[in-house]
Coordinates of C-alpha atoms in Angstrom, one line a residue:
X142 CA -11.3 -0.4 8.5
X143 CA -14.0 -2.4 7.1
X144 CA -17.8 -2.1 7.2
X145 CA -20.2 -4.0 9.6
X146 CA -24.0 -5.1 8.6
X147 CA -26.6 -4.3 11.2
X148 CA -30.2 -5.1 10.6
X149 CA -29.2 -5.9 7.4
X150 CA -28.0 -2.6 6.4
X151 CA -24.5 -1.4 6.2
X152 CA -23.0 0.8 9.4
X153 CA -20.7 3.1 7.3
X154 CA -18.0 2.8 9.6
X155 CA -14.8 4.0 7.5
X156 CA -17.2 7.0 6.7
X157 CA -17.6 7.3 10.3
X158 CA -14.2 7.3 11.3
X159 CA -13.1 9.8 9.1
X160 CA -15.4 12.2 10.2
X161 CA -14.9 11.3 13.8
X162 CA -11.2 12.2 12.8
X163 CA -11.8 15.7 10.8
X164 CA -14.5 17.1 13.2
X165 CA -13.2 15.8 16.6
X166 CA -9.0 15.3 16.0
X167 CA -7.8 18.0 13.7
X168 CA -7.5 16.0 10.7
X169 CA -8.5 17.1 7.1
X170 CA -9.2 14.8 3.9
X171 CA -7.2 15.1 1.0
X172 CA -7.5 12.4 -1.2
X173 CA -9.7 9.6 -1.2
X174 CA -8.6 6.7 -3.5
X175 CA -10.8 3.6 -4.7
X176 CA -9.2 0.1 -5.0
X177 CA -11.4 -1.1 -7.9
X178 CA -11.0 -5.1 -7.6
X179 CA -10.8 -6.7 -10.7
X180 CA -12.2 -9.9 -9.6
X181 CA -14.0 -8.9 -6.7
X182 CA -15.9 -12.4 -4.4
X183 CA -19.5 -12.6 -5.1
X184 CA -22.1 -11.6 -1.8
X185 CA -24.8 -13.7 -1.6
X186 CA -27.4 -11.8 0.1
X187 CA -29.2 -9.3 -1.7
X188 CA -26.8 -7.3 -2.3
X189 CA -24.6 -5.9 -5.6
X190 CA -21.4 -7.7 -5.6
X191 CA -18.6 -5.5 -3.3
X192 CA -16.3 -4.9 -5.7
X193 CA -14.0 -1.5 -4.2
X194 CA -12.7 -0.7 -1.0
X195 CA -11.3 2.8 -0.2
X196 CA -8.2 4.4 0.7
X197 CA -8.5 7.9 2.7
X198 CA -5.5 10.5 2.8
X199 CA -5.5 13.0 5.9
X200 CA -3.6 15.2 6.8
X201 CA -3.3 17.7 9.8
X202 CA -2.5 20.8 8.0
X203 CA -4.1 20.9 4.7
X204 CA -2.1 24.2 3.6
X205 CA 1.3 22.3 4.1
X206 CA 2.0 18.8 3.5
X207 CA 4.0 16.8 1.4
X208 CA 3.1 15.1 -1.8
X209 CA 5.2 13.8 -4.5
X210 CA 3.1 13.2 -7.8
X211 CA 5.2 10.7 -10.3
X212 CA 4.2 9.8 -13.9
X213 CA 5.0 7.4 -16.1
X214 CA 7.9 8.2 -18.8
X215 CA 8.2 5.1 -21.0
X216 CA 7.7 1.9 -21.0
X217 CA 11.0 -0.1 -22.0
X218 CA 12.3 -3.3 -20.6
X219 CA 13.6 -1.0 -17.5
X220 CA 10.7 0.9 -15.9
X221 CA 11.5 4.5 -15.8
X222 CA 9.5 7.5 -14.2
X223 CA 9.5 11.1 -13.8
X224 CA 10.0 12.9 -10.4
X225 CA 9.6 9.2 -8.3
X226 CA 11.2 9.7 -5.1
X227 CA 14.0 7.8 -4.0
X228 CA 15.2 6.7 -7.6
X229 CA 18.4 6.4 -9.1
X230 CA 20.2 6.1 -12.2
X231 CA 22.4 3.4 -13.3
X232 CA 25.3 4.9 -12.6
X233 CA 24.0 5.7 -8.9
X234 CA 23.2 9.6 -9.4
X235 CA 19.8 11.0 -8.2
X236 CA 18.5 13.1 -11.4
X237 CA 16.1 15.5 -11.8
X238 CA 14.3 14.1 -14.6
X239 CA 14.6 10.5 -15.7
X240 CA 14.5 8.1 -12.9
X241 CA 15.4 4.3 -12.7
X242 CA 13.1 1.8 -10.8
X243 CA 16.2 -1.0 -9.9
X244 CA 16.0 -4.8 -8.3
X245 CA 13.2 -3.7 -6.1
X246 CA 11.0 -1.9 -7.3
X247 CA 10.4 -4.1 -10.7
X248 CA 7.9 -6.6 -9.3
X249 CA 5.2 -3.1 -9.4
X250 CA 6.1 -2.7 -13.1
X251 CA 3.2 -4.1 -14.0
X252 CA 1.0 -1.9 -11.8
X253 CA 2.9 1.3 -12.3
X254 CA 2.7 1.1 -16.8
X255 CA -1.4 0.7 -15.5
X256 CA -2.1 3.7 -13.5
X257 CA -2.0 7.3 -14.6
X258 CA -1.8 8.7 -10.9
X259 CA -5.3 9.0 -10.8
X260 CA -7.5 8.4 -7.7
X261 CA -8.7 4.9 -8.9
X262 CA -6.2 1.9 -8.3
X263 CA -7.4 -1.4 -10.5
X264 CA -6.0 -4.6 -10.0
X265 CA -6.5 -8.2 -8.6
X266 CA -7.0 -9.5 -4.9
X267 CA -4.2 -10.8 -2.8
X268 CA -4.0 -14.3 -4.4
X269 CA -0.9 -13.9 -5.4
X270 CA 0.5 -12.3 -2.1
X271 CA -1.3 -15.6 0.1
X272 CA 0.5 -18.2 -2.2
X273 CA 4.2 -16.0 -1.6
X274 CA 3.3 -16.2 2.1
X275 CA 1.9 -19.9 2.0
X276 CA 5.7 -20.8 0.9
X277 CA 7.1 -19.4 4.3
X278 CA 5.0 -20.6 6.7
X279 CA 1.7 -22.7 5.4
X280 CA 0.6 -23.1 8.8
X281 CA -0.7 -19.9 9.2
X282 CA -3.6 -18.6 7.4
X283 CA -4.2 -14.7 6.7
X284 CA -8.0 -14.3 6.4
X285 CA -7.7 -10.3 5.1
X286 CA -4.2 -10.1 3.2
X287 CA -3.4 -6.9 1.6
X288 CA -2.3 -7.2 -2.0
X289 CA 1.2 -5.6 -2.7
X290 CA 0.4 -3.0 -5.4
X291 CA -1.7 -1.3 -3.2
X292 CA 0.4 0.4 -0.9
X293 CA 2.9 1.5 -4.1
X294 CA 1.1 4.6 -4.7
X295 CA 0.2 5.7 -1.1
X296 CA 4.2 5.2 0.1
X297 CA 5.4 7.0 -3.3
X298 CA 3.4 10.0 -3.4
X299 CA 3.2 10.9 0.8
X300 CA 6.7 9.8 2.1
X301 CA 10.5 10.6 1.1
X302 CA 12.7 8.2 0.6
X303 CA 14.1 7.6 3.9
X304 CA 10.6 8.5 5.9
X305 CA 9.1 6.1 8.3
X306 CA 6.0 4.3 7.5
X307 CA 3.6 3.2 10.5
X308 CA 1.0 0.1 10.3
X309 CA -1.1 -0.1 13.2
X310 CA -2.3 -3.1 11.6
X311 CA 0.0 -4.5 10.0
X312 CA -1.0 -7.8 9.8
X313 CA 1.0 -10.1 7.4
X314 CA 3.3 -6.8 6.8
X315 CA 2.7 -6.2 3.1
X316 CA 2.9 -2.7 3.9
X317 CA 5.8 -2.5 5.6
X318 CA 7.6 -5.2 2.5
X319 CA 6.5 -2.6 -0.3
X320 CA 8.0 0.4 2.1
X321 CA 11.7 -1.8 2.4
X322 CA 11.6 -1.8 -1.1
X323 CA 11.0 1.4 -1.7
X324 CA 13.7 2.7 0.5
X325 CA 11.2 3.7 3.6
X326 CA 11.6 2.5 7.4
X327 CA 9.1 0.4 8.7
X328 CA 7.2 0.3 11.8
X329 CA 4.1 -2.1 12.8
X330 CA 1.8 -3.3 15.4
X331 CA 0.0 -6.6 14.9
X332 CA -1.6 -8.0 18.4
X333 CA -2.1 -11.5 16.6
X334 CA 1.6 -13.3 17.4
X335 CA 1.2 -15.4 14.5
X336 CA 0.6 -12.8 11.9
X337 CA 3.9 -11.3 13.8
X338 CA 5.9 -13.7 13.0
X339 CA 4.8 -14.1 9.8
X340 CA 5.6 -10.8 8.7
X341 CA 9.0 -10.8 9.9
X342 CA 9.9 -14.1 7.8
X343 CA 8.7 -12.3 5.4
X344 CA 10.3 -8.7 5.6
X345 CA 13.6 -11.0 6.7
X346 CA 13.1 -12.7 3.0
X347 CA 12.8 -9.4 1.4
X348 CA 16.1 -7.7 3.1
X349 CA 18.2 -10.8 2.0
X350 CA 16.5 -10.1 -1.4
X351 CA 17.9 -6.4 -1.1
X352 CA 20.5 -6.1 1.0
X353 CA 22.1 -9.4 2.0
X354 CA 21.0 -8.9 5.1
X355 CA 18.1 -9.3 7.8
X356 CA 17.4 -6.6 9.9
X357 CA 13.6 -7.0 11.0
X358 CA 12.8 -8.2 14.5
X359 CA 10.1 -8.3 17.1
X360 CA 9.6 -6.0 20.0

């Protein structure tokens, strides 16, 4: 949820919400995680450059819930992690320990050797996620795209492999692409037709990618 400026001043509205959902709904806050942007768009009016967003993890019991906490284990050519859900070996096994990363999950290589499972996520804007989405349909023009690393630590650390993740604004569906490829379901809502269809070329795309085969449709 973004932030609106009334009277100049900012309305604190994802600080809102989340009280509004802990005081009034029966939610709690467990985690809240800052996307640090590495090359954050310059404000001009008076203002410090905006340069984080934030991610907020709630849950409704906060004495039983599940999180899965992943570290990094080395960093060969083939990306390799400790307790990641949902990984394999090579020879297909699920092991305790060492786990393998495989076809899909090597395009967040780059994010996963840079984090250390803290509660700060650093990395670029979507630039790189518009120009993917530019190639499927370049009529159609995101104006708040959601870069892919993002939702990697999020999906990994409160969902099973199997689990279904819900967008309720999905949007372009970057989401719901990093949950395919991590072995999640995927369910979103995006009232924009456009952005609809968008994100189903592109979730189609990534299930060929995967699986040979497209799966993702409209409701």
């Amino acid at each position: 949820m973004g932030d609106k400026i009334l009277n100049n001043a900012f309305q604190m509205i994802p600080e809102r919400l989340v009280l509004k959902l802990c005081e009034e709904h029966g939610w709690h806050l467990i985690n809240t995680i800052v996307w640090a942007k590495s090359n954050a768009l310059p404000r001009d009016n008076k203002r410090l450059t905006p340069s984080y967003e934030k991610v907020y993890h709630l849950v409704l019991d906060p004495q039983n819930y599940y999180f899965e906490e992943y570290k990094i284990w080395d960093k060969n050519l083939k990306l390799k992690v400790v307790n990641a859900p949902g990984g394999r070996t090579e020879n297909g096994n699920t092991p305790s320990k060492r786990v393998m990363l495989t076809k899909g999950y090597k395009k967040f290589r780059d994010f996963l050797e840079a984090q250390k499972v803290m509660d700060v996520i650093k990395g670029p804007n979507a630039s790189t996620r518009q120009k993917s989405l530019q190639g499927l349909k370049p009529e159609i023009d995101h104006p708040a795209l959601m870069t892919e690393y993002l939702p990697v630590l999020p999906i990994l650390s409160a969902s099973k492999e199997g689990d279904t993740v819900l967008d309720p604004f999905s949007g372009s569906g970057t989401v719901g692409k990093v949950a395919l490829l991590f072995g999640r379901k995927y369910i979103g809502y995006e009232i924009n037709p456009e952005f609809a269809r968008l994100s189903i070329a592109d979730l189609n795309t990534t299930l060929l990618e995967m699986d040979g085969d497209e799966i993702a449709e409209a409701a």
